[in-house]
Short mmCIF file of C-alpha atoms in Angstrom, two decimals:
data_model
loop_
_atom_site.label_atom_id
_atom_site.label_comp_id
_atom_site.label_asym_id
_atom_site.label_seq_id
_atom_site.Cartn_x
_atom_site.Cartn_y
_atom_site.Cartn_z
CA UNK A 1 66.37 93.48 97.10
CA UNK A 2 67.88 93.40 100.57
CA UNK A 3 67.26 95.95 103.25
CA UNK A 4 70.30 97.13 105.26
CA UNK A 5 69.39 94.78 108.12
CA UNK A 6 69.03 91.80 105.79
CA UNK A 7 72.40 92.68 104.32
CA UNK A 8 74.12 92.64 107.68
CA UNK A 9 72.43 89.46 108.82
CA UNK A 10 72.81 87.53 105.60
CA UNK A 11 75.86 88.60 103.67
CA UNK A 12 78.24 90.90 105.47
CA UNK A 13 78.45 87.84 107.54
CA UNK A 14 79.43 89.54 110.53
CA UNK A 15 77.45 86.57 111.47
CA UNK A 16 79.67 85.46 114.27
CA UNK A 17 78.68 81.95 115.25
CA UNK A 18 79.53 81.49 118.91
CA UNK A 19 79.53 77.72 119.28
CA UNK A 20 80.71 75.20 121.83
CA UNK A 21 84.14 73.71 121.25
CA UNK A 22 84.00 71.27 118.36
CA UNK A 23 86.61 69.15 116.54
CA UNK A 24 88.11 70.90 113.57
CA UNK A 25 88.14 69.47 110.07
CA UNK A 26 91.51 69.07 108.34
CA UNK A 27 91.52 69.87 104.67
CA UNK A 28 95.17 70.32 103.73
CA UNK A 29 96.46 72.15 100.68
CA UNK A 30 99.56 70.99 98.86
CA UNK A 31 102.45 73.36 98.24
CA UNK A 32 103.80 73.73 94.74
CA UNK A 33 107.54 73.27 95.15
CA UNK A 34 108.43 74.56 91.72
CA UNK A 35 111.22 77.11 91.70
CA UNK A 36 109.80 80.62 91.83
CA UNK A 37 111.22 83.53 89.87
CA UNK A 38 110.60 86.69 91.88
CA UNK A 39 112.26 89.18 94.22
CA UNK A 40 110.81 90.02 97.62
CA UNK A 41 110.94 93.53 99.09
CA UNK A 42 109.82 94.68 102.54
CA UNK A 43 109.81 97.93 104.45
CA UNK A 44 107.64 100.67 105.89
CA UNK A 45 105.62 103.57 104.50
CA UNK A 46 105.80 106.73 106.63
CA UNK A 47 104.74 110.35 106.66
CA UNK A 48 107.78 112.50 105.80
CA UNK A 49 107.21 115.25 108.39
CA UNK A 50 106.13 113.25 111.45
CA UNK A 51 107.66 109.86 110.66
CA UNK A 52 104.36 108.19 111.61
CA UNK A 53 103.35 104.98 109.88
CA UNK A 54 100.87 105.26 106.99
CA UNK A 55 98.27 102.53 107.25
CA UNK A 56 96.83 100.92 104.07
CA UNK A 57 99.07 102.80 101.63
CA UNK A 58 98.90 101.23 98.15
CA UNK A 59 102.08 99.95 96.48
CA UNK A 60 101.83 99.06 92.78
CA UNK A 61 104.35 97.86 90.21
CA UNK A 62 104.03 100.49 87.47
CA UNK A 63 102.60 99.22 84.20
CA UNK A 64 101.21 96.04 85.83
CA UNK A 65 98.30 95.02 88.05
CA UNK A 66 100.61 93.69 90.78
CA UNK A 67 100.03 95.47 94.07
CA UNK A 68 99.87 95.21 97.83
CA UNK A 69 99.11 97.47 100.81
CA UNK A 70 100.87 98.45 104.01
CA UNK A 71 99.45 96.89 107.15
CA UNK A 72 98.14 98.56 110.32
CA UNK A 73 101.73 99.23 111.39
CA UNK A 74 102.75 100.72 108.04
CA UNK A 75 104.81 97.68 107.01
CA UNK A 76 104.65 96.09 103.57
CA UNK A 77 105.85 92.98 101.76
CA UNK A 78 105.89 92.94 97.95
CA UNK A 79 106.87 90.11 95.63
CA UNK A 80 107.88 91.23 92.14
CA UNK A 81 108.48 88.80 89.26
CA UNK A 82 112.04 89.28 87.99
CA UNK A 83 110.74 90.26 84.58
CA UNK A 84 109.39 93.47 86.20
CA UNK A 85 112.27 94.55 88.47
CA UNK A 86 113.41 97.14 85.92
CA UNK A 87 110.10 98.98 86.43
CA UNK A 88 109.05 101.51 89.06
CA UNK A 89 107.18 101.13 92.32
CA UNK A 90 104.29 103.59 92.75
CA UNK A 91 103.29 104.36 96.35
CA UNK A 92 100.09 106.33 97.03
CA UNK A 93 98.01 107.32 100.02
CA UNK A 94 94.98 109.55 100.39
CA UNK A 95 96.02 113.15 101.09
CA UNK A 96 99.68 112.60 100.19
CA UNK A 97 101.84 113.11 97.10
CA UNK A 98 102.30 109.90 95.14
CA UNK A 99 105.90 108.67 95.07
CA UNK A 100 107.57 106.73 92.26
CA UNK A 101 110.74 104.71 92.96
CA UNK A 102 112.85 102.42 90.76
CA UNK A 103 112.43 98.86 92.01
CA UNK A 104 116.07 98.15 91.13
CA UNK A 105 117.08 100.72 93.76
CA UNK A 106 115.19 99.03 96.61
CA UNK A 107 116.82 96.88 99.26
CA UNK A 108 115.37 93.42 99.88
CA UNK A 109 114.30 94.54 103.38
CA UNK A 110 114.32 97.61 105.61
CA UNK A 111 113.10 100.06 102.96
CA UNK A 112 111.67 103.31 104.38
CA UNK A 113 109.37 105.14 101.99
CA UNK A 114 108.31 108.64 103.07
CA UNK A 115 105.33 110.46 101.56
CA UNK A 116 104.71 114.20 101.78
CA UNK A 117 101.34 115.73 102.58
CA UNK A 118 99.57 117.16 99.54
CA UNK A 119 98.32 120.61 100.50
CA UNK A 120 94.92 121.75 99.22
CA UNK A 121 94.57 125.46 98.50
CA UNK A 122 91.50 127.19 99.93
CA UNK A 123 90.85 128.92 96.60
CA UNK A 124 90.20 125.67 94.75
CA UNK A 125 87.81 124.55 97.47
CA UNK A 126 85.74 127.73 97.13
CA UNK A 127 85.68 127.56 93.34
CA UNK A 128 84.93 123.87 92.85
CA UNK A 129 82.89 122.98 95.91
CA UNK A 130 79.52 121.39 95.11
CA UNK A 131 76.67 122.88 97.10
CA UNK A 132 74.68 119.73 97.83
CA UNK A 133 76.43 116.82 99.58
CA UNK A 134 73.60 114.34 99.00
CA UNK A 135 73.42 115.42 95.36
CA UNK A 136 77.14 114.65 94.97
CA UNK A 137 76.64 111.17 96.47
CA UNK A 138 73.67 110.49 94.17
CA UNK A 139 75.63 111.60 91.12
CA UNK A 140 78.57 109.41 92.14
CA UNK A 141 76.30 106.36 92.42
CA UNK A 142 74.64 107.25 89.11
CA UNK A 143 78.03 107.40 87.32
CA UNK A 144 79.09 103.95 88.54
CA UNK A 145 78.61 102.21 85.19
CA UNK A 146 80.81 104.75 83.43
CA UNK A 147 83.64 105.05 85.96
CA UNK A 148 84.18 101.45 87.14
CA UNK A 149 85.23 98.25 85.36
CA UNK A 150 82.95 97.28 82.51
CA UNK A 151 84.66 93.95 81.72
CA UNK A 152 84.73 90.75 83.81
CA UNK A 153 88.01 90.35 85.68
CA UNK A 154 89.78 87.48 87.38
CA UNK A 155 91.42 88.87 90.51
CA UNK A 156 93.96 87.25 92.78
CA UNK A 157 93.34 88.28 96.38
CA UNK A 158 94.86 87.66 99.78
CA UNK A 159 92.39 87.22 102.64
CA UNK A 160 93.13 87.12 106.37
CA UNK A 161 90.85 86.83 109.39
CA UNK A 162 92.00 87.01 113.00
CA UNK A 163 90.23 86.54 116.30
CA UNK A 164 91.62 87.98 119.52
CA UNK A 165 90.61 87.59 123.12
CA UNK A 166 91.43 91.02 124.43
CA UNK A 167 94.96 91.52 123.02
CA UNK A 168 95.93 87.86 122.53
CA UNK A 169 95.59 86.13 119.15
CA UNK A 170 93.50 82.99 119.49
CA UNK A 171 92.69 82.20 115.88
CA UNK A 172 94.29 83.04 112.54
CA UNK A 173 93.16 81.97 109.07
CA UNK A 174 94.64 83.10 105.74
CA UNK A 175 93.85 82.31 102.11
CA UNK A 176 94.69 83.14 98.53
CA UNK A 177 91.46 83.26 96.56
CA UNK A 178 90.45 83.85 92.97
CA UNK A 179 87.71 86.46 92.71
CA UNK A 180 85.71 86.50 89.48
CA UNK A 181 84.59 90.14 89.48
CA UNK A 182 81.59 90.82 87.31
CA UNK A 183 81.28 94.22 85.59
CA UNK A 184 79.93 97.03 87.75
CA UNK A 185 77.17 97.72 85.22
CA UNK A 186 75.45 94.34 85.67
CA UNK A 187 73.65 92.94 88.70
CA UNK A 188 75.21 89.47 88.73
CA UNK A 189 77.19 88.77 91.90
CA UNK A 190 80.91 88.07 92.09
CA UNK A 191 82.18 84.53 92.58
CA UNK A 192 85.03 83.34 94.83
CA UNK A 193 87.19 80.25 94.42
CA UNK A 194 89.53 79.08 97.18
CA UNK A 195 93.06 78.40 95.93
CA UNK A 196 95.12 77.92 99.07
CA UNK A 197 94.54 78.38 102.80
CA UNK A 198 96.00 77.78 106.25
CA UNK A 199 94.80 78.31 109.82
CA UNK A 200 95.55 77.78 113.49
CA UNK A 201 93.42 78.13 116.62
CA UNK A 202 94.59 78.13 120.25
CA UNK A 203 91.59 76.71 122.07
CA UNK A 204 93.25 77.14 125.47
CA UNK A 205 92.46 80.87 125.19
CA UNK A 206 88.84 80.56 124.08
CA UNK A 207 86.89 80.20 127.37
CA UNK A 208 85.65 76.74 126.22
CA UNK A 209 83.83 78.36 123.30
CA UNK A 210 85.00 78.79 119.74
CA UNK A 211 84.16 82.13 118.18
CA UNK A 212 83.87 81.62 114.43
CA UNK A 213 83.29 83.96 111.52
CA UNK A 214 80.89 82.67 108.91
CA UNK A 215 81.24 83.81 105.32
CA UNK A 216 85.02 84.02 104.93
CA UNK A 217 86.07 86.25 102.00
CA UNK A 218 82.46 87.22 101.30
CA UNK A 219 82.56 89.32 104.48
CA UNK A 220 84.99 91.67 102.81
CA UNK A 221 83.83 91.33 99.21
CA UNK A 222 80.36 92.67 99.95
CA UNK A 223 81.82 95.84 101.49
CA UNK A 224 82.37 96.94 97.85
CA UNK A 225 79.54 99.47 98.03
CA UNK A 226 79.90 100.53 94.40
CA UNK A 227 79.22 96.97 93.28
CA UNK A 228 76.53 96.43 95.91
CA UNK A 229 75.09 99.91 96.64
CA UNK A 230 71.72 98.41 97.53
CA UNK A 231 73.17 97.04 100.77
CA UNK A 232 73.82 100.49 102.25
CA UNK A 233 72.81 103.29 99.85
CA UNK A 234 69.81 102.05 97.93
CA UNK A 235 67.63 104.73 96.35
CA UNK A 236 65.09 104.16 99.12
CA UNK A 237 67.59 104.29 102.01
CA UNK A 238 69.47 107.45 100.94
CA UNK A 239 66.80 109.63 102.51
CA UNK A 240 67.54 107.98 105.88
CA UNK A 241 70.90 109.77 105.97
CA UNK A 242 72.20 113.26 106.44
CA UNK A 243 75.20 114.06 104.21
CA UNK A 244 77.55 116.96 104.96
CA UNK A 245 80.86 118.26 103.58
CA UNK A 246 83.73 117.72 105.99
CA UNK A 247 87.06 118.63 104.35
CA UNK A 248 89.05 118.12 101.15
CA UNK A 249 92.39 116.45 100.41
CA UNK A 250 94.53 115.73 97.38
CA UNK A 251 95.89 112.43 96.12
CA UNK A 252 97.40 111.62 92.72
CA UNK A 253 96.64 115.24 91.74
CA UNK A 254 92.94 114.59 92.30
CA UNK A 255 90.79 116.80 94.52
CA UNK A 256 89.00 114.49 96.93
CA UNK A 257 86.04 115.64 99.02
CA UNK A 258 85.28 113.95 102.31
CA UNK A 259 81.52 113.54 102.81
CA UNK A 260 80.33 112.65 106.31
CA UNK A 261 77.07 110.76 106.70
CA UNK A 262 74.89 109.66 109.59
CA UNK A 263 71.33 108.48 109.96
CA UNK A 264 68.68 111.07 110.75
CA UNK A 265 67.55 111.40 114.35
CA UNK A 266 64.31 109.61 114.93
CA UNK A 267 65.20 106.58 112.80
CA UNK A 268 65.36 103.64 115.22
CA UNK A 269 66.72 101.07 112.78
CA UNK A 270 70.51 100.70 113.23
CA UNK A 271 72.12 102.12 110.08
CA UNK A 272 75.60 103.48 109.32
CA UNK A 273 77.81 106.48 109.89
CA UNK A 274 81.15 107.38 108.37
CA UNK A 275 83.04 109.11 105.58
CA UNK A 276 82.99 108.84 101.78
CA UNK A 277 86.02 109.96 99.74
CA UNK A 278 84.81 111.30 96.38
CA UNK A 279 86.80 112.59 93.41
CA UNK A 280 84.78 115.77 92.97
CA UNK A 281 85.67 116.41 89.31
CA UNK A 282 84.84 112.93 88.00
CA UNK A 283 82.25 111.94 90.63
CA UNK A 284 84.11 108.77 91.68
CA UNK A 285 84.09 107.09 95.08
CA UNK A 286 87.76 106.32 95.81
CA UNK A 287 87.18 104.89 99.30
CA UNK A 288 84.95 104.81 102.37
CA UNK A 289 85.25 104.24 106.12
CA UNK A 290 82.06 103.61 108.08
CA UNK A 291 80.54 101.81 111.04
CA UNK A 292 77.22 100.49 112.28
CA UNK A 293 75.28 102.61 114.76
CA UNK A 294 74.87 100.23 117.70
CA UNK A 295 72.28 101.68 120.06
CA UNK A 296 70.22 98.61 120.97
CA UNK A 297 72.34 95.76 122.35
CA UNK A 298 69.71 93.06 121.89
CA UNK A 299 68.88 94.13 118.35
CA UNK A 300 72.55 94.16 117.40
CA UNK A 301 72.99 90.67 118.88
CA UNK A 302 70.13 89.37 116.73
CA UNK A 303 71.88 90.69 113.63
CA UNK A 304 75.30 89.18 114.23
CA UNK A 305 75.10 86.15 116.53
CA UNK A 306 73.96 83.00 114.79
CA UNK A 307 74.34 80.42 117.56
CA UNK A 308 75.51 80.43 121.19
CA UNK A 309 75.25 78.46 124.46
CA UNK A 310 72.06 79.10 126.44
CA UNK A 311 73.80 80.60 129.48
CA UNK A 312 75.80 83.12 127.53
CA UNK A 313 74.91 86.63 126.38
CA UNK A 314 76.84 87.83 123.34
CA UNK A 315 76.53 91.23 121.68
CA UNK A 316 78.66 93.42 119.40
CA UNK A 317 80.07 96.66 120.80
CA UNK A 318 81.64 97.83 117.51
CA UNK A 319 81.19 96.92 113.85
CA UNK A 320 83.22 98.93 111.33
CA UNK A 321 84.18 98.70 107.66
CA UNK A 322 86.63 100.07 105.12
CA UNK A 323 86.83 99.89 101.32
CA UNK A 324 89.43 101.33 98.93
CA UNK A 325 89.36 101.50 95.13
CA UNK A 326 92.19 101.67 92.60
CA UNK A 327 92.40 103.20 89.14
CA UNK A 328 93.78 101.68 85.93
CA UNK A 329 93.53 103.40 82.54
CA UNK A 330 90.74 105.69 83.68
CA UNK A 331 88.58 102.94 85.20
CA UNK A 332 88.28 102.07 88.88
CA UNK A 333 88.01 98.73 90.64
CA UNK A 334 87.79 97.21 94.09
CA UNK A 335 91.23 97.06 95.74
CA UNK A 336 90.94 96.45 99.49
CA UNK A 337 88.33 96.11 102.21
CA UNK A 338 88.16 95.17 105.87
CA UNK A 339 85.63 94.41 108.57
CA UNK A 340 86.28 94.83 112.30
CA UNK A 341 83.95 93.55 115.03
CA UNK A 342 84.21 93.64 118.77
CA UNK A 343 82.04 91.42 121.00
CA UNK A 344 81.27 91.08 124.67
CA UNK A 345 80.73 87.52 125.96
CA UNK A 346 78.95 87.41 129.32
CA UNK A 347 78.55 84.08 131.14
CA UNK A 348 75.64 83.90 133.60
CA UNK A 349 77.76 82.13 136.26
CA UNK A 350 80.93 84.24 135.97
CA UNK A 351 81.85 87.54 137.60
CA UNK A 352 83.62 88.98 134.59
CA UNK A 353 82.79 89.05 130.92
CA UNK A 354 85.20 88.41 128.04
CA UNK A 355 85.99 90.69 125.13
CA UNK A 356 86.71 89.35 121.67
CA UNK A 357 87.55 91.10 118.43
CA UNK A 358 87.44 89.81 114.87
CA UNK A 359 89.16 91.33 111.85
CA UNK A 360 88.67 90.23 108.24
CA UNK A 361 90.56 91.91 105.41
CA UNK A 362 91.14 91.23 101.73
CA UNK A 363 93.52 92.89 99.25
CA UNK A 364 93.58 92.45 95.48
CA UNK A 365 97.20 91.65 94.55
CA UNK A 366 96.83 91.04 90.79
CA UNK A 367 94.12 90.86 88.14
CA UNK A 368 93.44 90.36 84.47
CA UNK A 369 90.49 90.90 82.16
CA UNK A 370 88.83 87.62 81.17
CA UNK A 371 85.80 86.40 79.26
CA UNK A 372 82.52 85.73 81.01
CA UNK A 373 83.01 82.01 80.26
CA UNK A 374 85.89 81.84 82.76
CA UNK A 375 83.60 82.25 85.75
CA UNK A 376 84.13 79.19 87.99
CA UNK A 377 81.40 76.55 88.01
CA UNK A 378 79.03 76.64 90.95
CA UNK A 379 80.62 73.54 92.54
CA UNK A 380 84.04 75.24 92.39
CA UNK A 381 82.87 78.35 94.24
CA UNK A 382 83.17 78.53 98.00
CA UNK A 383 79.90 78.66 99.91
CA UNK A 384 78.69 81.94 101.36
CA UNK A 385 78.28 80.04 104.64
CA UNK A 386 81.94 78.94 104.73
CA UNK A 387 83.84 79.04 108.02
CA UNK A 388 87.40 79.35 106.78
CA UNK A 389 88.94 78.24 110.06
CA UNK A 390 87.19 74.87 109.56
CA UNK A 391 88.43 74.48 105.99
CA UNK A 392 92.22 74.64 106.21
CA UNK A 393 95.29 73.60 108.15
CA UNK A 394 98.86 74.75 107.81
CA UNK A 395 101.65 76.99 109.12
CA UNK A 396 104.34 74.28 109.08
CA UNK A 397 105.83 75.60 105.82
CA UNK A 398 107.49 79.05 106.16
CA UNK A 399 107.36 79.46 102.36
CA UNK A 400 103.68 78.51 102.18
CA UNK A 401 102.63 81.50 100.05
CA UNK A 402 105.43 81.28 97.51
CA UNK A 403 105.12 83.96 94.82
CA UNK A 404 101.73 85.23 96.01
CA UNK A 405 101.60 88.71 97.50
CA UNK A 406 100.13 88.92 100.98
CA UNK A 407 99.40 91.63 103.52
CA UNK A 408 102.48 91.81 105.74
CA UNK A 409 101.46 90.42 109.16
CA UNK A 410 101.36 92.76 112.13
CA UNK A 411 104.08 92.09 114.71
CA UNK A 412 101.63 90.28 117.01
CA UNK A 413 100.42 88.06 114.16
CA UNK A 414 103.98 87.47 112.94
CA UNK A 415 104.93 86.41 116.46
CA UNK A 416 101.93 84.08 116.61
CA UNK A 417 102.92 82.47 113.29
CA UNK A 418 106.49 81.88 114.52
CA UNK A 419 105.11 80.35 117.73
CA UNK A 420 102.82 78.05 115.74
CA UNK A 421 105.71 76.94 113.54
CA UNK A 422 107.92 76.22 116.58
CA UNK A 423 105.16 74.12 118.14
CA UNK A 424 104.72 72.17 114.91
CA UNK A 425 108.47 71.51 114.65
CA UNK A 426 108.54 70.23 118.26
CA UNK A 427 105.56 67.99 117.54
CA UNK A 428 107.29 66.59 114.46
CA UNK A 429 110.49 65.88 116.44
CA UNK A 430 108.54 64.19 119.22
CA UNK A 431 106.65 62.03 116.75
CA UNK A 432 109.97 60.85 115.28
#
């Protein structure tokens, strides 16, 4: 059993290895050039009244397990096999009315989907409100086996990690992975198999050091707190937190209570603070947003920095997480998670320090129930110590992802990808 600190230092690999510049390995993945049979749709999800972008809205092809999410700018990209284009697109977001649209009525690009706020009546809050916030959290954890997937599933997921120096992208790695998700009612861990990946790093912007994220997709996978409750809300650690009711919202006609939590004063160990989104009627965690309490710089550095040059001080200034769950036929499963970290890098012989940020996110884009025998062999699974940016090359092929759904890149990332592709084309012309 892992304590919260062991979890952070071992698995939620926020283990940023700050290492001196080293040559990169070049494992290339081949593109399947077979003709693909799908339509691609893009657009933006907005709030109807204010026109503001809705971040991490879920878009699902009705009657299937095909889905994607909107990015941090509200934009989405969805690839739908032609056999499903007669179906509907279901768009949902916490606190908003779910919208259903015929896919046949969508444009290939430039779609604007507006969602209306779902108003919660005060009367239903007073009538249905539980009295004990911690009791509600305990009951939600207790009901995990009943409310979440009870069969092994093979999930297709898109994973992206980016590293920025201040506002400039310096490293980008992306992958499609197969996630063998074990049932929530057993303790066996999930397994991840790498299908396809690409990356690029601009070392001219890295201050002669390469900031690398160890753990790859496992960083995001272990944020699934309903599968791995022992890493944050074990029975022993629950008493370290104060839980309080914050507000309530509606989504998909479900009354969702927002539970705020923070560690009790007097506990010196850095724990977490944030919000849990719980379906109050069925006692289901539908999502969570939380962060690490960083009060001791040196202690935080010990948790997250694996290796660094002797004359450099490195410490995290922010570590935050997000996880969202989706429902299918009355059962819930992991749908999306992200990890964000911000670091200060202070050289002993320089006047100014540098600021870096790392983001890792993974979205489930399709899944199917499988037998337990389909779990990949140990040698096929990626290592929990993987550094994805050392394991892939790419970006020369604009159609690299083919039929696989991805998280639409932010404008800055999209611009970086176009720049990488231009540089590769110039290099190819010069080599000819």
